[in-house]
PDB file of C-alpha atoms and ligand atoms in Angstrom:
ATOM      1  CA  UNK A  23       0.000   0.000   0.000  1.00 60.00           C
ATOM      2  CA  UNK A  24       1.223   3.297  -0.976  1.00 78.00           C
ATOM      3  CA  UNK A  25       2.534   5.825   2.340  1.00 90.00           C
ATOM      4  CA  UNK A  26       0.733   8.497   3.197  1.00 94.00           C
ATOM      5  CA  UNK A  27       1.942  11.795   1.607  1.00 98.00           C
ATOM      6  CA  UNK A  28       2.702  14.480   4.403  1.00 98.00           C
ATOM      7  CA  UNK A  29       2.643  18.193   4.228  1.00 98.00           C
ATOM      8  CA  UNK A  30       4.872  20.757   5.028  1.00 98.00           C
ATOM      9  CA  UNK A  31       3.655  24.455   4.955  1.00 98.00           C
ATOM     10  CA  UNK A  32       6.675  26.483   4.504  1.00 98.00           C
ATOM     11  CA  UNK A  33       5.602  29.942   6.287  1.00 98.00           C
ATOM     12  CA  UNK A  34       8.925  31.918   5.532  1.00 98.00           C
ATOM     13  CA  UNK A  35       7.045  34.555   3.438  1.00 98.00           C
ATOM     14  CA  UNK A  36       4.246  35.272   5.886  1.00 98.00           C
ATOM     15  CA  UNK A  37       7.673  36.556   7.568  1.00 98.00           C
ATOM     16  CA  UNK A  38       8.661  37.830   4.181  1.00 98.00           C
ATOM     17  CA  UNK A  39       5.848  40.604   4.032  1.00 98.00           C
ATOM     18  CA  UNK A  40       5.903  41.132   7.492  1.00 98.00           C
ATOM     19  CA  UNK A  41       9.488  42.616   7.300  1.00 97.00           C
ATOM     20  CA  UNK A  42       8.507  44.576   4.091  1.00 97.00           C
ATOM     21  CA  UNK A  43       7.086  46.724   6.747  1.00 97.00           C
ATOM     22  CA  UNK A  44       9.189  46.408   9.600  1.00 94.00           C
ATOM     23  CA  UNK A  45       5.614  46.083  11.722  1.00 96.00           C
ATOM     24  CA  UNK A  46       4.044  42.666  13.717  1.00 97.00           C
ATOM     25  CA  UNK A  47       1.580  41.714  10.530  1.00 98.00           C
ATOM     26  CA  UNK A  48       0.937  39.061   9.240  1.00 98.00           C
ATOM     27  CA  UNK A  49       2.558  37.327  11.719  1.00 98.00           C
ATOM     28  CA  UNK A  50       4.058  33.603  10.683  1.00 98.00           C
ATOM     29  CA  UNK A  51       3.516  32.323  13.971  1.00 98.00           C
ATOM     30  CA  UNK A  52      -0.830  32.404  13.073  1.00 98.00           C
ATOM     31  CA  UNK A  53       0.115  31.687   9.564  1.00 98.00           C
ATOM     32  CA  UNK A  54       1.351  28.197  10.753  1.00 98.00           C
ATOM     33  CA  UNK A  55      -1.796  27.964  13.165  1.00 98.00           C
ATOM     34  CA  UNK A  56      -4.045  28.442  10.100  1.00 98.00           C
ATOM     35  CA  UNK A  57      -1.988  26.080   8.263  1.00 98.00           C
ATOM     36  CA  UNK A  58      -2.570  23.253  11.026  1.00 98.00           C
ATOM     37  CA  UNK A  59      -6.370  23.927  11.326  1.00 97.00           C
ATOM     38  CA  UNK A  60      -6.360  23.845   7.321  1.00 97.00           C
ATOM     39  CA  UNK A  61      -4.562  20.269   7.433  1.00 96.00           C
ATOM     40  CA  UNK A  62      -0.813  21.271   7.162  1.00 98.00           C
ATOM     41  CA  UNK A  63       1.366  17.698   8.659  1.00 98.00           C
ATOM     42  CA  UNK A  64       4.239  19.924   9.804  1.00 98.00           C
ATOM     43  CA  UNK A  65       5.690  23.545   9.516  1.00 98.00           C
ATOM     44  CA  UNK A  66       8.590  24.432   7.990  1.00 98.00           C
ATOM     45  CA  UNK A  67      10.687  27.772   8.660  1.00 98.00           C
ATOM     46  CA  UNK A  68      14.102  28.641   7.273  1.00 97.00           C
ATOM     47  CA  UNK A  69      16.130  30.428   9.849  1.00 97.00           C
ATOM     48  CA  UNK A  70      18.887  32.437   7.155  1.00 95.00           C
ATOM     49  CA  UNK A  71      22.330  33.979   8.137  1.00 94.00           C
ATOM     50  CA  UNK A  72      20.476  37.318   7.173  1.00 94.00           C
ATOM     51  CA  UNK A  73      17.424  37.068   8.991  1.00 96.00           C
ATOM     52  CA  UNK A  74      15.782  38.278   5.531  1.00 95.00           C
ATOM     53  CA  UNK A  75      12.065  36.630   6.351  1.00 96.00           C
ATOM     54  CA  UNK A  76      12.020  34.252   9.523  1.00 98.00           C
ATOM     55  CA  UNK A  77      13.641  35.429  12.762  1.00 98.00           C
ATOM     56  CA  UNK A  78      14.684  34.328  16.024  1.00 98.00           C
ATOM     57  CA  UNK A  79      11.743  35.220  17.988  1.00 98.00           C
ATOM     58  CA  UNK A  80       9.422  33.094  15.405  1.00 98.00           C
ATOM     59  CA  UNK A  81      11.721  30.085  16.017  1.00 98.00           C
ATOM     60  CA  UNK A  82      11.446  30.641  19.807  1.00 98.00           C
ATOM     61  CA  UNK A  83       7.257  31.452  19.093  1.00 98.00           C
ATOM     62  CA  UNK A  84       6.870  28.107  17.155  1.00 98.00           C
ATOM     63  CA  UNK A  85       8.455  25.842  18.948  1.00 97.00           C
ATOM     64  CA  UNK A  86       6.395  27.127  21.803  1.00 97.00           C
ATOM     65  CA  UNK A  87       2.956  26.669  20.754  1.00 97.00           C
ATOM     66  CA  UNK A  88       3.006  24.387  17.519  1.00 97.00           C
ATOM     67  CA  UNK A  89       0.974  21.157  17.853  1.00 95.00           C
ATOM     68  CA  UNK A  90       2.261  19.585  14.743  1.00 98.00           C
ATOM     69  CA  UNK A  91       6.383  19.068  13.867  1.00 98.00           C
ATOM     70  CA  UNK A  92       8.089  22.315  13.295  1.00 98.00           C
ATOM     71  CA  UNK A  93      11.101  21.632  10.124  1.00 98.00           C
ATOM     72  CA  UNK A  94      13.423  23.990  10.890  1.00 98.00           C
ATOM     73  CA  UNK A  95      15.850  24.935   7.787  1.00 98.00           C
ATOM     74  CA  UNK A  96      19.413  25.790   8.400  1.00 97.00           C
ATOM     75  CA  UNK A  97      22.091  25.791   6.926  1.00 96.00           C
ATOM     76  CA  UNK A  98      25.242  24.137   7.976  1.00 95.00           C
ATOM     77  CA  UNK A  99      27.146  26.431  10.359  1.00 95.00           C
ATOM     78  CA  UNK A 100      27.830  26.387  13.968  1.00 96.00           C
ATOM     79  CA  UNK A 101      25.293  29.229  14.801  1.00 97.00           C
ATOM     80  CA  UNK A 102      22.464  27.403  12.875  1.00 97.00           C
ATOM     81  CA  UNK A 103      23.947  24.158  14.925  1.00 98.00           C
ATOM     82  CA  UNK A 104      23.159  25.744  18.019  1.00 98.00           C
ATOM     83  CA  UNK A 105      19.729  27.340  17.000  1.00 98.00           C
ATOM     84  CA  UNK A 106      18.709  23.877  16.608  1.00 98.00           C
ATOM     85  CA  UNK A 107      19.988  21.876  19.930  1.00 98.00           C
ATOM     86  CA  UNK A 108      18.203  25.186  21.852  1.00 98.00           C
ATOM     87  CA  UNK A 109      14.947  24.413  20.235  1.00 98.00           C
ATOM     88  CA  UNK A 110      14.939  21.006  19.381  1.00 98.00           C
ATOM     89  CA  UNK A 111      12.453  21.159  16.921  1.00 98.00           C
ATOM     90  CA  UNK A 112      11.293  17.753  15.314  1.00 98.00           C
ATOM     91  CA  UNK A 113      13.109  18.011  12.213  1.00 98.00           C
ATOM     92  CA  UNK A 114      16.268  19.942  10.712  1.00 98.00           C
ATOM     93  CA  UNK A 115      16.707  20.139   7.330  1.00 98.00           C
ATOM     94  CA  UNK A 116      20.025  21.298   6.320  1.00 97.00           C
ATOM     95  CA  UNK A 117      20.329  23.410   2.842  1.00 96.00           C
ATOM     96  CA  UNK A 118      23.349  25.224   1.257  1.00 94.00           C
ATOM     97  CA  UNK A 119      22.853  29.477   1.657  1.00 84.00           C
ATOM     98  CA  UNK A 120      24.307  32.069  -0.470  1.00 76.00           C
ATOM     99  CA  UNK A 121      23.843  35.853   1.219  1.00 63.00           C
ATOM    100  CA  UNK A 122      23.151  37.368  -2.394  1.00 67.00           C
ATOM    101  CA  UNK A 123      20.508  34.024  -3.771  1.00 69.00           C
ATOM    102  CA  UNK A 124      17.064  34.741  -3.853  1.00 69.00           C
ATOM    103  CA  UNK A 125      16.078  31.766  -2.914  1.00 68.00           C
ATOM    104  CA  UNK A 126      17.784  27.878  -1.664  1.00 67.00           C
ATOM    105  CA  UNK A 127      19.769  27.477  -5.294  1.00 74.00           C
ATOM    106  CA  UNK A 128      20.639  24.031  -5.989  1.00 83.00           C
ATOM    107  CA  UNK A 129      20.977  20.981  -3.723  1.00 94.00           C
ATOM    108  CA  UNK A 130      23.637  20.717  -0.651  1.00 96.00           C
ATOM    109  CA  UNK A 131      26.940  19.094  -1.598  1.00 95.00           C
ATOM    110  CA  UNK A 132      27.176  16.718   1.060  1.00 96.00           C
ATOM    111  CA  UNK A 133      30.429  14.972  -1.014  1.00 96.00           C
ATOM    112  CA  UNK A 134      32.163  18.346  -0.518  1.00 95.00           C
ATOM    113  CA  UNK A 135      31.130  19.412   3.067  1.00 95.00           C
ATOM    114  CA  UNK A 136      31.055  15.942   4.322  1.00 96.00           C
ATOM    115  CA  UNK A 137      33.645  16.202   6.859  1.00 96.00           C
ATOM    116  CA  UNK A 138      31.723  18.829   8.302  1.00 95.00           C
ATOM    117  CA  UNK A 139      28.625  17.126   8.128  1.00 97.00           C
ATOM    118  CA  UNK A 140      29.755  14.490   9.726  1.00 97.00           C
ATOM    119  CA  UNK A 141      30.091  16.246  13.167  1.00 97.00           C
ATOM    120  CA  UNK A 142      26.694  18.044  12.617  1.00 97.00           C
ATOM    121  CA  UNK A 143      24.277  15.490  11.790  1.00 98.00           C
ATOM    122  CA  UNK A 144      25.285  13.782  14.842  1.00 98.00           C
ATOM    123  CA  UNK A 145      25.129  16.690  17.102  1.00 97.00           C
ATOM    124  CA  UNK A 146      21.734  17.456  15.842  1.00 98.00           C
ATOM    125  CA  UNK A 147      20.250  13.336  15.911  1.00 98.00           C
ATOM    126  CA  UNK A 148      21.298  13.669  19.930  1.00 98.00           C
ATOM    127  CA  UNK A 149      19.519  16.661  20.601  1.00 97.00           C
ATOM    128  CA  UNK A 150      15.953  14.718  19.013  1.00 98.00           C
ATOM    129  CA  UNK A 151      16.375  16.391  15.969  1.00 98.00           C
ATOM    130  CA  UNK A 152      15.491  14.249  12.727  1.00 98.00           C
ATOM    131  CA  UNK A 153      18.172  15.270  10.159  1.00 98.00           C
ATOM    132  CA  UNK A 154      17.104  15.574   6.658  1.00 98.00           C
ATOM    133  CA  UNK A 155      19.916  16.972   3.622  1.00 98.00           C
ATOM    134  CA  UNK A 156      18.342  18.913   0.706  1.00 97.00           C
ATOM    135  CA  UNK A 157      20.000  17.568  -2.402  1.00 97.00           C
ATOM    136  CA  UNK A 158      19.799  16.873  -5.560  1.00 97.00           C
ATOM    137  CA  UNK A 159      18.332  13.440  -7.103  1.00 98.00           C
ATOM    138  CA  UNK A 160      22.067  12.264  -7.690  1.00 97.00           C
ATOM    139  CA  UNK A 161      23.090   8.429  -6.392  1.00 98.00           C
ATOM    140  CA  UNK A 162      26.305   9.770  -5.235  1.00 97.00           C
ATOM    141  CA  UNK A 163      25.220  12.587  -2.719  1.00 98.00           C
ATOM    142  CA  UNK A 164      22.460  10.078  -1.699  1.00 98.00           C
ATOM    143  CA  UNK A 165      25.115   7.678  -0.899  1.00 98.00           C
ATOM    144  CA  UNK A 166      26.868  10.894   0.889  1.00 98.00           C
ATOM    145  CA  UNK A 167      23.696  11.448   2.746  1.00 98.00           C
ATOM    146  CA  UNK A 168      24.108   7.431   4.267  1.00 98.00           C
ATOM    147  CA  UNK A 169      28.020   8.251   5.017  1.00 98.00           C
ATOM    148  CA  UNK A 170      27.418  11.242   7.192  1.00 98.00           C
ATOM    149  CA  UNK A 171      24.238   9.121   8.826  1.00 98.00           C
ATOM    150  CA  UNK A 172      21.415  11.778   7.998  1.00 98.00           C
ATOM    151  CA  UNK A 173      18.089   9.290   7.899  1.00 98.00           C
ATOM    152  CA  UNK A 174      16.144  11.625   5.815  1.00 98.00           C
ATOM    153  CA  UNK A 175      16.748  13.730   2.022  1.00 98.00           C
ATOM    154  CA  UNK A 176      14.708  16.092   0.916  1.00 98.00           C
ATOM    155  CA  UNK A 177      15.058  16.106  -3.449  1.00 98.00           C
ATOM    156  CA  UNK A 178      15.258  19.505  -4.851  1.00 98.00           C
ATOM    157  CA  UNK A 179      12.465  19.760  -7.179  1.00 98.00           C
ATOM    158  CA  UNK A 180      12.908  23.309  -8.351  1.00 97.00           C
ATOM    159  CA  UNK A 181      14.874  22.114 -11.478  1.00 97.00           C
ATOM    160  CA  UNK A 182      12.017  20.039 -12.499  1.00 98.00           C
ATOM    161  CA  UNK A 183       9.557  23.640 -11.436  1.00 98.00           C
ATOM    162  CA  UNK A 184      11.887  25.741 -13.601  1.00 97.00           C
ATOM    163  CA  UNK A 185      11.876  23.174 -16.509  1.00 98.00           C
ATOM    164  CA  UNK A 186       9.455  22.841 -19.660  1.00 97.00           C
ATOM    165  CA  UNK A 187       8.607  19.873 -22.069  1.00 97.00           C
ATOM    166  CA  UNK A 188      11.082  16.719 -22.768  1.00 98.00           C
ATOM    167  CA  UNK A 189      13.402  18.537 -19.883  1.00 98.00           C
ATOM    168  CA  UNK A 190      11.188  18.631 -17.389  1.00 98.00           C
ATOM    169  CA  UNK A 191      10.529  14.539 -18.169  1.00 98.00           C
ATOM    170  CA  UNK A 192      13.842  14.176 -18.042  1.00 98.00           C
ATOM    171  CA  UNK A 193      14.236  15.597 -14.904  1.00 98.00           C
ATOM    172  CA  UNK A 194      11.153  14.148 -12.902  1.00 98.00           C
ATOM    173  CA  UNK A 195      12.431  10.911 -14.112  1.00 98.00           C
ATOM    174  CA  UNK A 196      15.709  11.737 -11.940  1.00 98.00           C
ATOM    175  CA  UNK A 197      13.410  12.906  -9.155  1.00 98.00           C
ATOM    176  CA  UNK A 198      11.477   8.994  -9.510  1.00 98.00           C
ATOM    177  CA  UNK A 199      15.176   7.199 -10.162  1.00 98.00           C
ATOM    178  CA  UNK A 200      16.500   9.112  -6.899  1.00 98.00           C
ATOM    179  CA  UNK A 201      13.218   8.668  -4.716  1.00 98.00           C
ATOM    180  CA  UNK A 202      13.811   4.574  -5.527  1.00 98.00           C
ATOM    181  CA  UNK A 203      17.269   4.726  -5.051  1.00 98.00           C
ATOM    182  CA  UNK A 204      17.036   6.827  -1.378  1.00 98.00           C
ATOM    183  CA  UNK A 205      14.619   4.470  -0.142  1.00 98.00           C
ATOM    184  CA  UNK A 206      17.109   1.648  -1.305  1.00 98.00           C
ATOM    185  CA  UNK A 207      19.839   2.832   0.804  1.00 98.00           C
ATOM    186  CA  UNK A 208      17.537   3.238   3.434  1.00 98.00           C
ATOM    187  CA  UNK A 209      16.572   6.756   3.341  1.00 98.00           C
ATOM    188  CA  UNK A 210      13.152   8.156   4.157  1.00 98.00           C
ATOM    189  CA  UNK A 211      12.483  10.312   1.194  1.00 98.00           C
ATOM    190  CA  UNK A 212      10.959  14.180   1.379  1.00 98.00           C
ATOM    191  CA  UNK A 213      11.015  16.553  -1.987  1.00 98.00           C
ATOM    192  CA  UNK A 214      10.154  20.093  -2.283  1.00 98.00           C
ATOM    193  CA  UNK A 215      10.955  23.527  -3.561  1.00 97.00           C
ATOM    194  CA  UNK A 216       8.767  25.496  -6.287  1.00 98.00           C
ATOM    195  CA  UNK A 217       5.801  23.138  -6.229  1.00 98.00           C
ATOM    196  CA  UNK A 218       2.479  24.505  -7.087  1.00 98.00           C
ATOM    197  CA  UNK A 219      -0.740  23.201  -8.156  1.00 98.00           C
ATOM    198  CA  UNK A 220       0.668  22.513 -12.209  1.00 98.00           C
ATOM    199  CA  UNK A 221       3.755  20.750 -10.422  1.00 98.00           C
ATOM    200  CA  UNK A 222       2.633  19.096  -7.302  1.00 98.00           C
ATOM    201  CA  UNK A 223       0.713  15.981  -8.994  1.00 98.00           C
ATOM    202  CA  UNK A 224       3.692  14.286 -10.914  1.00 98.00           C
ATOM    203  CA  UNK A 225       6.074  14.822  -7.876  1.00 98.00           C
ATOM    204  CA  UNK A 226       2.896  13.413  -5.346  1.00 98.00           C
ATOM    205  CA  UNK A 227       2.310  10.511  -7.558  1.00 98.00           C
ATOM    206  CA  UNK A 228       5.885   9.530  -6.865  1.00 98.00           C
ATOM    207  CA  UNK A 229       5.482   6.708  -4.053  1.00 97.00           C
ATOM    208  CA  UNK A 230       8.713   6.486  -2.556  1.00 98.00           C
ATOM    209  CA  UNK A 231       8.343  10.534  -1.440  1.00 98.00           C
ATOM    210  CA  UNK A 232       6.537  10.787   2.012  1.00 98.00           C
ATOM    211  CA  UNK A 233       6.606  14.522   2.201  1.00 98.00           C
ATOM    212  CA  UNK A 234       6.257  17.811   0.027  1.00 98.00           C
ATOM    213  CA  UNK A 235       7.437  20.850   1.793  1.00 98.00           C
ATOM    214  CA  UNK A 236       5.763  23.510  -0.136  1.00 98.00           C
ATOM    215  CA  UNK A 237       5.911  27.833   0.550  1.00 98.00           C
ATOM    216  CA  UNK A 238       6.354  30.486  -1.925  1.00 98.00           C
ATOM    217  CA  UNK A 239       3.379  29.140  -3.960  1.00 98.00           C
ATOM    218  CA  UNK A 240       0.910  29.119  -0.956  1.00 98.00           C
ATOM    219  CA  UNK A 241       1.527  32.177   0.344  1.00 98.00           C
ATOM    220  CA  UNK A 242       0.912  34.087  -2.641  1.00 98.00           C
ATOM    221  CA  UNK A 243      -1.994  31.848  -3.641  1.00 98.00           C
ATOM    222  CA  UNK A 244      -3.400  32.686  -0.362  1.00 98.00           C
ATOM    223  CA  UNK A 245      -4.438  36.448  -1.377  1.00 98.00           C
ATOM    224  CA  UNK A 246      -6.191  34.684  -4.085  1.00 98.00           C
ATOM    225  CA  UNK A 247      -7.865  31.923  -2.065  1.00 98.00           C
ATOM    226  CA  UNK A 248      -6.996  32.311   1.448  1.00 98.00           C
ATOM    227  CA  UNK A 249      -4.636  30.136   3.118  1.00 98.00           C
ATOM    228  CA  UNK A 250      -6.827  27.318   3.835  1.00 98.00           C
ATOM    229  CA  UNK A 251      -8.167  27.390   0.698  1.00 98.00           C
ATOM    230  CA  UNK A 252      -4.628  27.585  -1.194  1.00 98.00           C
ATOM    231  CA  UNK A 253      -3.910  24.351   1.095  1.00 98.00           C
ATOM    232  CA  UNK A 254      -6.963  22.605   1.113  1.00 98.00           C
ATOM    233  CA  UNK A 255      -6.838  22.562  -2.999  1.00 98.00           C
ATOM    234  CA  UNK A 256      -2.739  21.657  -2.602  1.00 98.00           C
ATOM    235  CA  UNK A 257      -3.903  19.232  -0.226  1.00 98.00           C
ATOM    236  CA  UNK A 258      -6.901  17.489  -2.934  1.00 98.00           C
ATOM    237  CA  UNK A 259      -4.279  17.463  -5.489  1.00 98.00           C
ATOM    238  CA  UNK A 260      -2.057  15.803  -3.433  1.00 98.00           C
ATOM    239  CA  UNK A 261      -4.323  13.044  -2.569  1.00 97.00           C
ATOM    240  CA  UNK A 262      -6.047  12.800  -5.815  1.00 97.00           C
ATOM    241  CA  UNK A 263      -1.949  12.137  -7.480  1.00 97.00           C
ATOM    242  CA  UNK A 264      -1.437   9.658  -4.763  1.00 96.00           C
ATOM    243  CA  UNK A 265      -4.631   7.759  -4.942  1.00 94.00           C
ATOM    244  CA  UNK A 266      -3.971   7.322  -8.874  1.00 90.00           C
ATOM    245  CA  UNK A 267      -0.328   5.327  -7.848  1.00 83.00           C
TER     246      UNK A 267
HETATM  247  N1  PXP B  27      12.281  22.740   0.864  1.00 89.43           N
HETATM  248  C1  PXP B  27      13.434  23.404   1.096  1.00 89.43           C
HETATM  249  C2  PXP B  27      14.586  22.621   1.622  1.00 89.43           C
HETATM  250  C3  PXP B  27      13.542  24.794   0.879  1.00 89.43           C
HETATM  251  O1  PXP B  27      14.713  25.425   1.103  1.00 89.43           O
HETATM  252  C4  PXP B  27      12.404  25.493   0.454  1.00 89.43           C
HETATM  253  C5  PXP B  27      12.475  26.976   0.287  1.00 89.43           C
HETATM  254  O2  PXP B  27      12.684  27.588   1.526  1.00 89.43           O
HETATM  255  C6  PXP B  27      11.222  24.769   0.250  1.00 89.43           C
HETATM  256  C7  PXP B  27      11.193  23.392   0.431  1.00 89.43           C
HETATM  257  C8  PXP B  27       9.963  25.441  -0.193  1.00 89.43           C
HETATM  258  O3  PXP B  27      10.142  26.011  -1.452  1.00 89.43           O
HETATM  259  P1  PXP B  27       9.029  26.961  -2.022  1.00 89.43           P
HETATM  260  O4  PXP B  27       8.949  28.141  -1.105  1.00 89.43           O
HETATM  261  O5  PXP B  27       9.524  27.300  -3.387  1.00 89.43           O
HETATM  262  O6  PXP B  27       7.736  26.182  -2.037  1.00 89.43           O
END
């Protein structure tokens, strides 16, 4: 039988807007509430070296008073090491950060950083935290991802987003060839990045992925439809893609 699908309402732009302003509103904290009530599985924030959407005080606010898993994004430095043992939050997902990117470019290289890596994904598995790598679908930083003993990858899927035509088939076939091959090695497999409601259903219908982390797209869909309703339709498409597997 196929897994259930979980999802992860990245809330990073609810903080984005906020700042625009420099006021309290909208506040990310009752974005993520809404997102719960609406039938979010987790929440995910990304905690940047700038401070450029979420801040400290929403880290310290969500792990507070969320009821569902908080994903906290980070990426891998000391500081964003020791965010994460204060907090503890269910899940860190680690991701590569340039100051002057718009937004997470490309997959981590966990080949290249791995002997750094390798002293962070075990600090953060003893303080609770369950360690996921954003990469790229490619067998050899999957097999990196084993090496440095992170039980969970999260597949970049913005290529496949960005992508039109015969490319994008080529490239959701590397998003199905890595999903196998993580859950091979023994990986628990998550994807996300630039989903919407054109892109969700192929990467959904994947079986091997047990969780879309999805943002940018429901936050500006929800001054069209609300945020419950921009999640209740990502939600339908969701299960409608995984019921046809
Ligand atoms: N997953 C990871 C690891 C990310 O870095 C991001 C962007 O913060 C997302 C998912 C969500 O991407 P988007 O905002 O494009 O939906």
């Amino acid at each position: 039988m196929t897994e259930f699908l979980r999802l992860g309402v990245n809330v990073d732009h609810v903080a984005t807007v906020r700042n625009a302003r420099g006021i309290a509103h909208p506040d990310p904290v009752r974005a993520a509430h809404i997102a719960a009530r609406a039938g979010a599985d987790g929440i995910t924030a990304h905690l940047r070296e700038d401070r450029r959407h979420i801040r400290d005080d929403d880290i310290a606010c969500l792990s507070d008073e969320l009821d569902i898993p908080l994903n906290f994004e980070m990426a891998a430095t000391e500081e964003m090491v020791d965010v994460a043992v204060k907090y503890r939050p269910h899940a860190a997902c680690i991701v590569p950060e340039k100051r002057e990117e718009l937004t997470t470019e490309g997959g981590l290289d966990v080949i290249g950083a791995s002997d750094r890596l390798g002293v962070m994904v075990p600090r953060l598995l003893d303080a609770g935290c369950r360690v996921s790598l954003f990469i790229d679908p490619d067998a050899r930083q999957l097999d990196a991802a084993v090496s440095v003993g992170a039980p969970v990858v999260e597949l970049h899927t913005g290529t496949y987003c960005d992508l039109e035509g015969v490319e994008r088939e080529a490239e959701l076939q590397r998003l199905r060839d890595g999903a196998i091959y993580a859950r091979q090695i023994g990986l628990e497999c998550h994807a996300g990045h630039g989903l919407n409601f054109e892109t969700v259903s192929a990467i959904a219908a994947i079986p091997e992925i047990v969780e879309l982390n999805i943002g940018h797209f429901l936050v500006g869909e929800a001054i069209f439809l609300g945020l419950e309703g921009a999640i209740h339709r990502m939600r339908d498409l969701m299960n409608e893609a995984r019921a046809s597997t």
